[in-house]
GROMACS .gro file of C-alpha atoms in nm:
model
  351
    1UNK     CA    1   0.000   0.000   0.000
    2UNK     CA    2   0.134   0.343  -0.096
    3UNK     CA    3   0.158   0.573   0.203
    4UNK     CA    4   0.079   0.944   0.159
    5UNK     CA    5   0.378   1.173   0.132
    6UNK     CA    6   0.415   1.520   0.276
    7UNK     CA    7   0.363   1.815   0.041
    8UNK     CA    8   0.184   1.581  -0.203
    9UNK     CA    9  -0.107   1.415  -0.022
   10UNK     CA   10  -0.137   1.605   0.305
   11UNK     CA   11  -0.018   1.938   0.448
   12UNK     CA   12   0.312   1.931   0.632
   13UNK     CA   13   0.250   2.230   0.859
   14UNK     CA   14  -0.033   2.451   0.977
   15UNK     CA   15   0.074   2.716   0.726
   16UNK     CA   16   0.028   2.466   0.443
   17UNK     CA   17  -0.300   2.355   0.599
   18UNK     CA   18  -0.431   2.712   0.579
   19UNK     CA   19  -0.320   2.749   0.218
   20UNK     CA   20  -0.474   2.416   0.113
   21UNK     CA   21  -0.810   2.451   0.289
   22UNK     CA   22  -0.961   2.798   0.257
   23UNK     CA   23  -1.324   2.711   0.180
   24UNK     CA   24  -1.568   2.429   0.241
   25UNK     CA   25  -1.527   2.337  -0.125
   26UNK     CA   26  -1.157   2.264  -0.069
   27UNK     CA   27  -1.245   2.040   0.226
   28UNK     CA   28  -1.518   1.862   0.035
   29UNK     CA   29  -1.286   1.795  -0.256
   30UNK     CA   30  -1.025   1.647  -0.020
   31UNK     CA   31  -1.286   1.417   0.136
   32UNK     CA   32  -1.391   1.311  -0.213
   33UNK     CA   33  -1.031   1.218  -0.295
   34UNK     CA   34  -0.994   1.023   0.030
   35UNK     CA   35  -1.322   0.836  -0.016
   36UNK     CA   36  -1.302   0.772  -0.391
   37UNK     CA   37  -0.938   0.811  -0.498
   38UNK     CA   38  -1.001   0.651  -0.840
   39UNK     CA   39  -1.348   0.794  -0.899
   40UNK     CA   40  -1.701   0.775  -0.765
   41UNK     CA   41  -1.816   0.433  -0.638
   42UNK     CA   42  -2.185   0.396  -0.562
   43UNK     CA   43  -2.236   0.291  -0.197
   44UNK     CA   44  -2.559   0.108  -0.290
   45UNK     CA   45  -2.459  -0.107  -0.588
   46UNK     CA   46  -2.077  -0.067  -0.583
   47UNK     CA   47  -2.085   0.050  -0.945
   48UNK     CA   48  -1.786   0.256  -1.054
   49UNK     CA   49  -1.883   0.556  -1.258
   50UNK     CA   50  -2.130   0.840  -1.249
   51UNK     CA   51  -2.149   1.215  -1.282
   52UNK     CA   52  -2.167   1.517  -1.058
   53UNK     CA   53  -2.495   1.706  -1.022
   54UNK     CA   54  -2.535   2.079  -0.981
   55UNK     CA   55  -2.594   2.047  -0.605
   56UNK     CA   56  -2.255   1.872  -0.556
   57UNK     CA   57  -2.394   1.519  -0.523
   58UNK     CA   58  -2.308   1.224  -0.748
   59UNK     CA   59  -2.553   1.015  -0.949
   60UNK     CA   60  -2.475   0.648  -1.007
   61UNK     CA   61  -2.461   0.543  -1.371
   62UNK     CA   62  -2.629   0.209  -1.296
   63UNK     CA   63  -2.895   0.245  -1.025
   64UNK     CA   64  -2.943   0.620  -1.048
   65UNK     CA   65  -2.886   0.669  -0.676
   66UNK     CA   66  -2.774   1.012  -0.560
   67UNK     CA   67  -2.512   1.040  -0.289
   68UNK     CA   68  -2.307   1.324  -0.148
   69UNK     CA   69  -1.947   1.287  -0.041
   70UNK     CA   70  -2.041   1.325   0.326
   71UNK     CA   71  -2.331   1.075   0.317
   72UNK     CA   72  -2.262   0.769   0.530
   73UNK     CA   73  -1.969   0.932   0.712
   74UNK     CA   74  -1.937   1.114   1.044
   75UNK     CA   75  -1.992   1.437   0.850
   76UNK     CA   76  -2.342   1.333   0.743
   77UNK     CA   77  -2.609   1.597   0.810
   78UNK     CA   78  -2.363   1.816   0.995
   79UNK     CA   79  -2.451   2.184   1.029
   80UNK     CA   80  -2.095   2.273   1.116
   81UNK     CA   81  -1.890   2.396   0.818
   82UNK     CA   82  -1.634   2.146   0.695
   83UNK     CA   83  -1.359   2.405   0.737
   84UNK     CA   84  -1.434   2.408   1.110
   85UNK     CA   85  -1.424   2.028   1.112
   86UNK     CA   86  -1.088   2.022   0.938
   87UNK     CA   87  -0.936   2.284   1.167
   88UNK     CA   88  -1.065   2.098   1.473
   89UNK     CA   89  -0.915   1.774   1.340
   90UNK     CA   90  -0.578   1.943   1.284
   91UNK     CA   91  -0.576   2.087   1.637
   92UNK     CA   92  -0.686   1.749   1.772
   93UNK     CA   93  -0.388   1.563   1.622
   94UNK     CA   94  -0.124   1.837   1.640
   95UNK     CA   95  -0.157   1.932   2.006
   96UNK     CA   96   0.074   1.716   2.216
   97UNK     CA   97  -0.180   1.660   2.496
   98UNK     CA   98  -0.493   1.706   2.289
   99UNK     CA   99  -0.747   1.981   2.324
  100UNK     CA  100  -1.050   2.022   2.547
  101UNK     CA  101  -1.395   2.109   2.420
  102UNK     CA  102  -1.387   2.448   2.595
  103UNK     CA  103  -1.049   2.533   2.440
  104UNK     CA  104  -1.175   2.423   2.097
  105UNK     CA  105  -1.488   2.636   2.134
  106UNK     CA  106  -1.286   2.945   2.222
  107UNK     CA  107  -1.020   2.889   1.953
  108UNK     CA  108  -1.261   2.838   1.664
  109UNK     CA  109  -1.533   3.071   1.799
  110UNK     CA  110  -1.791   2.792   1.798
  111UNK     CA  111  -2.121   2.921   1.926
  112UNK     CA  112  -2.215   2.616   2.131
  113UNK     CA  113  -2.006   2.416   2.378
  114UNK     CA  114  -2.213   2.107   2.290
  115UNK     CA  115  -2.106   2.140   1.926
  116UNK     CA  116  -1.736   2.149   2.016
  117UNK     CA  117  -1.783   1.860   2.260
  118UNK     CA  118  -1.963   1.650   1.997
  119UNK     CA  119  -1.694   1.717   1.735
  120UNK     CA  120  -1.421   1.589   1.966
  121UNK     CA  121  -1.620   1.284   2.069
  122UNK     CA  122  -1.692   1.197   1.707
  123UNK     CA  123  -1.319   1.218   1.636
  124UNK     CA  124  -1.248   0.996   1.937
  125UNK     CA  125  -1.490   0.737   1.802
  126UNK     CA  126  -1.254   0.694   1.504
  127UNK     CA  127  -0.956   0.603   1.718
  128UNK     CA  128  -1.067   0.252   1.816
  129UNK     CA  129  -0.802   0.039   1.650
  130UNK     CA  130  -0.900  -0.298   1.505
  131UNK     CA  131  -0.887  -0.596   1.740
  132UNK     CA  132  -0.659  -0.769   1.488
  133UNK     CA  133  -0.375  -0.530   1.579
  134UNK     CA  134  -0.307  -0.704   1.906
  135UNK     CA  135  -0.010  -0.665   2.134
  136UNK     CA  136   0.263  -0.926   2.125
  137UNK     CA  137   0.593  -1.030   2.278
  138UNK     CA  138   0.631  -0.955   2.649
  139UNK     CA  139   0.319  -0.780   2.777
  140UNK     CA  140   0.261  -0.647   3.129
  141UNK     CA  141  -0.103  -0.655   3.238
  142UNK     CA  142  -0.241  -0.482   3.546
  143UNK     CA  143  -0.539  -0.280   3.669
  144UNK     CA  144  -0.571   0.076   3.797
  145UNK     CA  145  -0.838   0.301   3.944
  146UNK     CA  146  -0.916   0.631   3.768
  147UNK     CA  147  -1.141   0.914   3.879
  148UNK     CA  148  -1.324   0.975   4.203
  149UNK     CA  149  -1.164   1.064   4.532
  150UNK     CA  150  -1.087   0.911   4.866
  151UNK     CA  151  -0.880   0.617   4.976
  152UNK     CA  152  -0.890   0.265   4.848
  153UNK     CA  153  -1.060  -0.009   5.046
  154UNK     CA  154  -0.848  -0.268   5.220
  155UNK     CA  155  -0.835  -0.508   4.922
  156UNK     CA  156  -0.698  -0.233   4.693
  157UNK     CA  157  -0.882  -0.361   4.385
  158UNK     CA  158  -1.180  -0.129   4.346
  159UNK     CA  159  -1.336   0.189   4.476
  160UNK     CA  160  -1.695   0.305   4.473
  161UNK     CA  161  -1.600   0.649   4.338
  162UNK     CA  162  -1.341   0.524   4.092
  163UNK     CA  163  -1.348   0.327   3.768
  164UNK     CA  164  -1.142   0.014   3.738
  165UNK     CA  165  -0.949  -0.006   3.410
  166UNK     CA  166  -0.728  -0.271   3.256
  167UNK     CA  167  -0.382  -0.184   3.123
  168UNK     CA  168  -0.171  -0.390   2.883
  169UNK     CA  169   0.170  -0.257   2.778
  170UNK     CA  170   0.441  -0.411   2.562
  171UNK     CA  171   0.787  -0.429   2.718
  172UNK     CA  172   1.069  -0.399   2.467
  173UNK     CA  173   1.414  -0.548   2.499
  174UNK     CA  174   1.662  -0.444   2.625
  175UNK     CA  175   1.453  -0.155   2.756
  176UNK     CA  176   1.165   0.070   2.663
  177UNK     CA  177   0.788   0.050   2.623
  178UNK     CA  178   0.590  -0.034   2.312
  179UNK     CA  179   0.219  -0.006   2.240
  180UNK     CA  180  -0.048  -0.009   2.508
  181UNK     CA  181  -0.417  -0.087   2.537
  182UNK     CA  182  -0.661   0.036   2.802
  183UNK     CA  183  -1.027  -0.033   2.873
  184UNK     CA  184  -1.271   0.005   3.165
  185UNK     CA  185  -1.346  -0.318   3.350
  186UNK     CA  186  -1.666  -0.420   3.522
  187UNK     CA  187  -1.473  -0.585   3.806
  188UNK     CA  188  -1.146  -0.762   3.879
  189UNK     CA  189  -1.283  -1.114   3.835
  190UNK     CA  190  -1.115  -1.376   3.620
  191UNK     CA  191  -1.386  -1.351   3.353
  192UNK     CA  192  -1.338  -0.975   3.312
  193UNK     CA  193  -0.958  -0.989   3.315
  194UNK     CA  194  -0.939  -1.286   3.078
  195UNK     CA  195  -1.173  -1.111   2.833
  196UNK     CA  196  -0.951  -0.801   2.840
  197UNK     CA  197  -0.636  -1.003   2.776
  198UNK     CA  198  -0.780  -1.215   2.494
  199UNK     CA  199  -0.917  -0.904   2.317
  200UNK     CA  200  -0.593  -0.707   2.314
  201UNK     CA  201  -0.303  -0.955   2.341
  202UNK     CA  202  -0.213  -1.209   2.074
  203UNK     CA  203  -0.200  -1.571   2.182
  204UNK     CA  204   0.147  -1.708   2.230
  205UNK     CA  205   0.266  -1.389   2.400
  206UNK     CA  206   0.422  -1.378   2.743
  207UNK     CA  207   0.187  -1.223   2.999
  208UNK     CA  208   0.346  -1.075   3.311
  209UNK     CA  209   0.108  -1.000   3.600
  210UNK     CA  210   0.104  -0.977   3.976
  211UNK     CA  211  -0.020  -1.259   4.199
  212UNK     CA  212  -0.389  -1.160   4.187
  213UNK     CA  213  -0.608  -1.468   4.160
  214UNK     CA  214  -0.805  -1.320   3.869
  215UNK     CA  215  -0.511  -1.387   3.636
  216UNK     CA  216  -0.498  -1.757   3.713
  217UNK     CA  217  -0.578  -1.969   3.410
  218UNK     CA  218  -0.413  -1.748   3.145
  219UNK     CA  219  -0.175  -2.033   3.074
  220UNK     CA  220  -0.469  -2.243   2.955
  221UNK     CA  221  -0.580  -1.962   2.718
  222UNK     CA  222  -0.275  -1.990   2.495
  223UNK     CA  223  -0.040  -1.753   2.678
  224UNK     CA  224   0.287  -1.794   2.866
  225UNK     CA  225   0.191  -1.661   3.208
  226UNK     CA  226   0.462  -1.536   3.440
  227UNK     CA  227   0.428  -1.369   3.777
  228UNK     CA  228   0.625  -1.050   3.821
  229UNK     CA  229   0.829  -1.199   4.101
  230UNK     CA  230   0.946  -1.470   3.858
  231UNK     CA  231   1.036  -1.236   3.568
  232UNK     CA  232   1.294  -0.965   3.526
  233UNK     CA  233   1.124  -0.677   3.346
  234UNK     CA  234   1.336  -0.391   3.207
  235UNK     CA  235   1.606  -0.455   3.466
  236UNK     CA  236   1.399  -0.350   3.767
  237UNK     CA  237   1.402  -0.521   4.101
  238UNK     CA  238   1.160  -0.816   4.125
  239UNK     CA  239   0.998  -0.674   4.439
  240UNK     CA  240   0.899  -0.354   4.257
  241UNK     CA  241   0.531  -0.407   4.151
  242UNK     CA  242   0.479  -0.370   3.773
  243UNK     CA  243   0.633  -0.023   3.725
  244UNK     CA  244   0.549  -0.015   3.351
  245UNK     CA  245   0.174  -0.041   3.406
  246UNK     CA  246   0.187   0.207   3.693
  247UNK     CA  247   0.380   0.453   3.477
  248UNK     CA  248   0.117   0.436   3.202
  249UNK     CA  249  -0.165   0.473   3.455
  250UNK     CA  250   0.004   0.780   3.606
  251UNK     CA  251   0.045   0.937   3.261
  252UNK     CA  252  -0.323   0.876   3.184
  253UNK     CA  253  -0.435   1.031   3.515
  254UNK     CA  254  -0.211   1.333   3.465
  255UNK     CA  255  -0.339   1.377   3.106
  256UNK     CA  256  -0.701   1.370   3.223
  257UNK     CA  257  -0.628   1.626   3.495
  258UNK     CA  258  -0.422   1.862   3.278
  259UNK     CA  259  -0.614   1.860   2.949
  260UNK     CA  260  -0.966   1.788   3.068
  261UNK     CA  261  -0.943   1.913   3.428
  262UNK     CA  262  -1.056   1.571   3.548
  263UNK     CA  263  -1.413   1.638   3.431
  264UNK     CA  264  -1.461   1.303   3.259
  265UNK     CA  265  -1.784   1.114   3.309
  266UNK     CA  266  -1.761   0.743   3.368
  267UNK     CA  267  -1.980   0.670   3.065
  268UNK     CA  268  -1.730   0.848   2.835
  269UNK     CA  269  -1.412   0.721   2.999
  270UNK     CA  270  -1.360   0.455   2.731
  271UNK     CA  271  -1.350   0.724   2.459
  272UNK     CA  272  -1.090   0.926   2.649
  273UNK     CA  273  -0.882   0.614   2.706
  274UNK     CA  274  -0.893   0.546   2.332
  275UNK     CA  275  -0.759   0.896   2.269
  276UNK     CA  276  -0.482   0.854   2.528
  277UNK     CA  277  -0.386   0.518   2.379
  278UNK     CA  278  -0.383   0.669   2.031
  279UNK     CA  279  -0.144   0.944   2.146
  280UNK     CA  280   0.074   0.713   2.353
  281UNK     CA  281   0.124   0.468   2.067
  282UNK     CA  282   0.226   0.755   1.836
  283UNK     CA  283   0.445   0.940   2.082
  284UNK     CA  284   0.750   0.920   1.855
  285UNK     CA  285   0.559   1.032   1.546
  286UNK     CA  286   0.620   1.400   1.472
  287UNK     CA  287   0.435   1.412   1.139
  288UNK     CA  288   0.104   1.581   1.218
  289UNK     CA  289   0.002   1.591   0.853
  290UNK     CA  290   0.018   1.214   0.814
  291UNK     CA  291  -0.188   1.163   1.129
  292UNK     CA  292  -0.436   1.426   1.008
  293UNK     CA  293  -0.476   1.237   0.680
  294UNK     CA  294  -0.520   0.905   0.862
  295UNK     CA  295  -0.793   1.042   1.089
  296UNK     CA  296  -0.985   1.188   0.794
  297UNK     CA  297  -0.946   0.858   0.606
  298UNK     CA  298  -1.109   0.684   0.902
  299UNK     CA  299  -1.378   0.953   0.911
  300UNK     CA  300  -1.498   0.890   0.555
  301UNK     CA  301  -1.511   0.515   0.622
  302UNK     CA  302  -1.689   0.542   0.958
  303UNK     CA  303  -2.066   0.529   0.987
  304UNK     CA  304  -2.250   0.840   1.112
  305UNK     CA  305  -2.239   0.911   1.486
  306UNK     CA  306  -2.551   1.087   1.614
  307UNK     CA  307  -2.549   1.331   1.902
  308UNK     CA  308  -2.811   1.129   2.085
  309UNK     CA  309  -2.571   0.833   2.084
  310UNK     CA  310  -2.301   1.043   2.252
  311UNK     CA  311  -2.490   1.204   2.539
  312UNK     CA  312  -2.556   1.011   2.858
  313UNK     CA  313  -2.874   1.192   2.962
  314UNK     CA  314  -3.130   1.278   2.695
  315UNK     CA  315  -3.255   1.637   2.718
  316UNK     CA  316  -3.566   1.798   2.582
  317UNK     CA  317  -3.564   1.862   2.211
  318UNK     CA  318  -3.456   2.213   2.111
  319UNK     CA  319  -3.672   2.397   1.861
  320UNK     CA  320  -3.490   2.395   1.526
  321UNK     CA  321  -3.392   2.728   1.372
  322UNK     CA  322  -3.625   2.893   1.126
  323UNK     CA  323  -3.351   2.930   0.863
  324UNK     CA  324  -3.346   2.653   0.603
  325UNK     CA  325  -3.070   2.398   0.639
  326UNK     CA  326  -2.891   2.261   0.333
  327UNK     CA  327  -2.982   1.898   0.410
  328UNK     CA  328  -2.644   1.811   0.552
  329UNK     CA  329  -2.441   1.963   0.269
  330UNK     CA  330  -2.156   2.204   0.349
  331UNK     CA  331  -2.228   2.575   0.334
  332UNK     CA  332  -2.014   2.614   0.025
  333UNK     CA  333  -2.027   2.381  -0.272
  334UNK     CA  334  -1.799   2.593  -0.489
  335UNK     CA  335  -1.504   2.425  -0.656
  336UNK     CA  336  -1.188   2.598  -0.760
  337UNK     CA  337  -1.047   2.530  -1.104
  338UNK     CA  338  -0.690   2.519  -0.974
  339UNK     CA  339  -0.521   2.184  -0.924
  340UNK     CA  340  -0.532   2.044  -0.574
  341UNK     CA  341  -0.194   1.947  -0.419
  342UNK     CA  342  -0.330   1.607  -0.317
  343UNK     CA  343  -0.462   1.542  -0.668
  344UNK     CA  344  -0.124   1.578  -0.838
  345UNK     CA  345  -0.090   1.299  -1.100
  346UNK     CA  346   0.140   1.018  -0.995
  347UNK     CA  347   0.349   1.062  -1.308
  348UNK     CA  348   0.455   1.408  -1.191
  349UNK     CA  349   0.551   1.296  -0.842
  350UNK     CA  350   0.918   1.291  -0.762
  351UNK     CA  351   1.060   0.951  -0.694
   0.00000   0.00000   0.00000
């Protein structure tokens, strides 16, 4: 698979981003290239070929169906201009510690906090990596408590005000940390812990845990199970309890406190953990443009995410505005006649 290259398929800096995307038409054209790089493909009958209508939609040459570029994506029926979406996506991937909804609202002058909050949560819904990309090698698995306040109970495994999460982190040799996975757990029972391990760690890997009874039986699930007291991990002392998992948990807690001020509801904790995992696994990647292109590629392949599916508590319906809405189409459908940088023919690309 050919990977996008800077200055050809995606902007390399924010200055280039501003020069590439100046109108909603520029953004719409970029989404069209990401979704149909070789031409329009009908989502209904998979027929290749059609023509563009005056309203910006495409008509299939076989079934006659009419589809817009944003139909069937997270941008479907959005009232927010695509240029705002693109700028929010760039800030989302370029900021080292992410961006809060309040900061996004103030930066882009978004009229509603709920709109900024929904944009970020829709972007977080794209960051769930496929289960097939599992961890491997030597993997440390542990639990941690996030959120709430107060002291732990005597058993140290759960807290009424906190959320129990599972942490799996690859340990590289001779030293260093690899990828990680995190997910909220219902409890610390063997069923919950075994489900977490089998979902995120490839069979045949070496699982390193503490002596908690919930991890018993991992050897019968296709893993090499070692207790921490029996393994030497990253050269630390055997009596030191799983420092890799504790380090990742501390980073996650600090990130939630710094970026989001700790105001994370338990129902949305999984989405925030997905964002933290996404950033942690790409810590050494300094190419914001490539990440920006990857997120938008996931956006045009992802099904629509409704606001009612994001909120925890349903509120009374707000009276819609009296102004007509363009049926989910961007505010601007204008197309420039100049060549797009991402649409440069392959023959003219430098080797």
